[in-house]
Structures are given as C-alpha cells and as structure tokens.
C-alpha cells in the first residue's frame, strides 16, 4: 500500500481535488491522507462538506488580507512538520494557487515525488494571471507526474522539454465534480434564489476575484453591473461575492440598492452549479467557471485580457472581453438583445473532460507506482 497525500487549500482546488480524493480512498493500492492548508476557510470547508471529505491534517493558515509570501511560508513550514513525522510516498497538488506551489516545493525539498493535477496550463504572460502563471511554471519544474487536462496543456509541457512519458492527459476533474453535482439539482438554502430559479426570468450570473482585477478594474465591473441592471429591469443579476474584503470593497458600492441585483455569500458548490444551469449568460474572471459553463451550454464573457484555457474560446462558447466598463456593458447587451449572437455562443461543448478524469488520474498514479499499465490519453470531442 502506498501513501498518497493530496494537498489543497482554496475553493477551486478543493472542488477539483475531491474526485481524486474519492478514487484514492476507494483504491486498494493506496492510502489517501488529505492535508488542507486552510488558505481559504469558509469557502474550503463548504466544499469538503458537500463532498463529505474530512481532512487528516489542517494547517489553518488563513489570515485576513493575507499576503502571498505569508501563505507560502506558513504552508511550507506547516507541511514540513507533517512530512517530518509521516512522509507520504507522493503528494498531489492541483492547479496554480500558492498552496499548490508551496506544497510542491515543500515535498520536493523533502525528496517526495510531486504529482501535479491540471498541469500545463499557460497564458504565456508571467504577470497575468498573477501570480498563477508563475506558480504553474514553478510547479511543472519539480513535478514527477503531470496530469494534463487537455492535449493543448500537454503540448505546452512538451514545449518546455518535460518528458512525454511523465505526462498523461486525463481531462479536468472539474467536469467530474460538475457532472456529479449538477445532476443532483440541489435546493437553494436562500428562498429568494429558489424563487429566481423558478421565475423564468433571465439570470446574469457574475463572479469576480482575480488579484490583477482588484482596485479600479473591479470598481469598473461594479459600475458596469449597475448600468446593466438599470437598462434591463427584467434581468436578474446574481453575484455570489468572494470572501476577499478587497473584492467586496471594489465591486459592491456601485450596485448597492439595485432591486434586480442579488448579492449573496459564496454559494455552496451544489447551489452554484444549479444557478449556473439556470443562468442565461455568465460574466466571470474565474478559471473554474470558464471550464464548467461551456459544459452546460452557457455563453461565458471572461473579464480578462488572456486565458490559459483557450479550448472553449476556440469552440466559441467563451469570449475574452477584458475589464473595460464600456465593453462589459456592450457585450452583455449584445448577448441579451441579439438572438443570433446568443445562439452562436450557447453550444454545449465539453473540451475539458468527460467525467472520467479522476479515474484516469488514478490509473496514471498506479502506473507511476508500478501497479498498473499506461492508459490512453483523454481526447476532447469538442
Ligand atoms: C486565491 C488564489 C487564486 C484562486 C482563488 C480562488 C493564490 C495566489 N490565489 O486567490 O488562484 O483563483 O484563491 O478563489 O493562491 N477569505 C476569507 N475566507 C475564505 C477565503 C478568503 O475570509 O474562505 C479572505 C481572507 O481575508 C483572505 C482573502 O480572502 O486573506 C484572500 O484570499 P486568498 O486565497 O489569498 O485570495 P487570492 O490570492 O486572491
Ligand atoms: N463556485 C462556488 N460557489 C460560488 C462561486 C463559485 O462553488 O459562489 C465554484 C465554481 O463552480 C468553480 C469554482 O468555485 O468550480 C471556481 O472558484 P474561483 O472562481 O474562486 O477560483 P478559480 O477557478 O478562478 O481559481
């Protein structure tokens, strides 16, 4: 039996790691020891609860308005103590957060092999998203097994001279999590959201949190939402707002008191995916939402200048629009009031997975430990 330690700390890592935790827990070949850093708290616990995961170790590192270096050092220090007591045979880190890269560094320095889920995403701009593009590149350099979600991400790794035998294309586990969750059609705890979902009204679902958008860009997003709300009184704008106080301070003032803007706390994953399936249009700067919404056939306007997820842009379901206030208003208006433009984008495409990414990840890990054969790469049908 080999001990594998998934390490994660934020909401998106928790959602994408959950399917991997589940298959590891069910496998006779592996013992799964879950370690969370607590880079997020409420938003992390919400996800562990819905997937019924109880961490074995919790570093609880979160601080109000935490800094990147604070998250990095508290994570490395906390993990090093755990590794000194019980060194796993490998760790699994996910994506590009500071928890993820700190986890990889802490393991690498202890000689513990690193398995990287969602490997190979690149925006090709070191400062956007910041610091995630750097985090991904650092992690790739010290990873033993790269679980790439798509052929594109595998290609990015090959171009960085990562050995092909160390890369397996698995699909993205976010689609495993999404398909599993959305089919349950979980109820909303807030009756107002239940009412919106059954009202037949068109919903614009909005999320924003990117560090590089905080400040003036995010204030512009708030102003754009206020203008859209005024121009479209029949539309409901639903904004589950990130716990980060910097996000709240920037985006909320402009929309305060607007009757058709519904601001909520972060929604539990089941509720968010249900709202996603109800939504008419999605406006976001989130990475995970860019992957989920196309699977549900929802047009996504991405408030960023670039993306490390080009597949859905190519498929036509995702459009990069940046954060300019005027542009946001224009692009949302176009999708709301031009049927042809709407239908051109509203195609269900699944470039990121088929719901079997965790199964493939487990097979790749088994092969790494000599208890399984190499499996075929996931090929996107989109
Ligand atoms: C981090 C990740 C980013 C990811 C995002 C997901 C890094 C560098 N950034 O964003 O890649 O897309 O999470 O949401 O790792 N807070 C709470 N409770 C929570 C969560 C956050 O109070 O459950 C507040 C705290 O004041 C915290 C602040 O939000 O200090 C910022 O959290 P942090 O994880 O540092 O945010 P980002 O780095 O912006
Ligand atoms: N999400 C959620 N509740 C919300 C908003 C988002 O569960 O209120 C989920 C969403 O479905 C996606 C993930 O959170 O899977 C994305 O997290 P976030 O946008 O914070 O981070 P990113 O993906 O940009 O790293």
mmCIF file of C-alpha atoms in Angstrom, residues 20 23-24 27 30 147 357-367:
data_model
loop_
_atom_site.group_PDB
_atom_site.id
_atom_site.type_symbol
_atom_site.label_atom_id
_atom_site.label_comp_id
_atom_site.label_asym_id
_atom_site.label_seq_id
_atom_site.Cartn_x
_atom_site.Cartn_y
_atom_site.Cartn_z
ATOM 1 C CA UNK A 20 -9.187 12.426 -6.934
ATOM 2 C CA UNK A 23 -10.892 7.433 -6.185
ATOM 3 C CA UNK A 24 -7.784 7.235 -3.985
ATOM 4 C CA UNK A 27 -8.441 2.130 -4.243
ATOM 5 C CA UNK A 30 -3.312 3.459 -1.927
ATOM 6 C CA UNK A 147 -1.769 15.141 -15.163
ATOM 7 C CA UNK A 357 -10.560 12.478 -15.250
ATOM 8 C CA UNK A 358 -10.189 11.163 -11.698
ATOM 9 C CA UNK A 359 -10.303 7.564 -12.945
ATOM 10 C CA UNK A 360 -7.526 8.344 -15.441
ATOM 11 C CA UNK A 361 -5.543 10.186 -12.753
ATOM 12 C CA UNK A 362 -5.715 7.127 -10.502
ATOM 13 C CA UNK A 363 -4.571 4.886 -13.358
ATOM 14 C CA UNK A 364 -1.643 7.223 -14.065
ATOM 15 C CA UNK A 365 -0.650 7.230 -10.390
ATOM 16 C CA UNK A 366 -0.920 3.423 -10.296
ATOM 17 C CA UNK A 367 1.389 3.197 -13.292
#
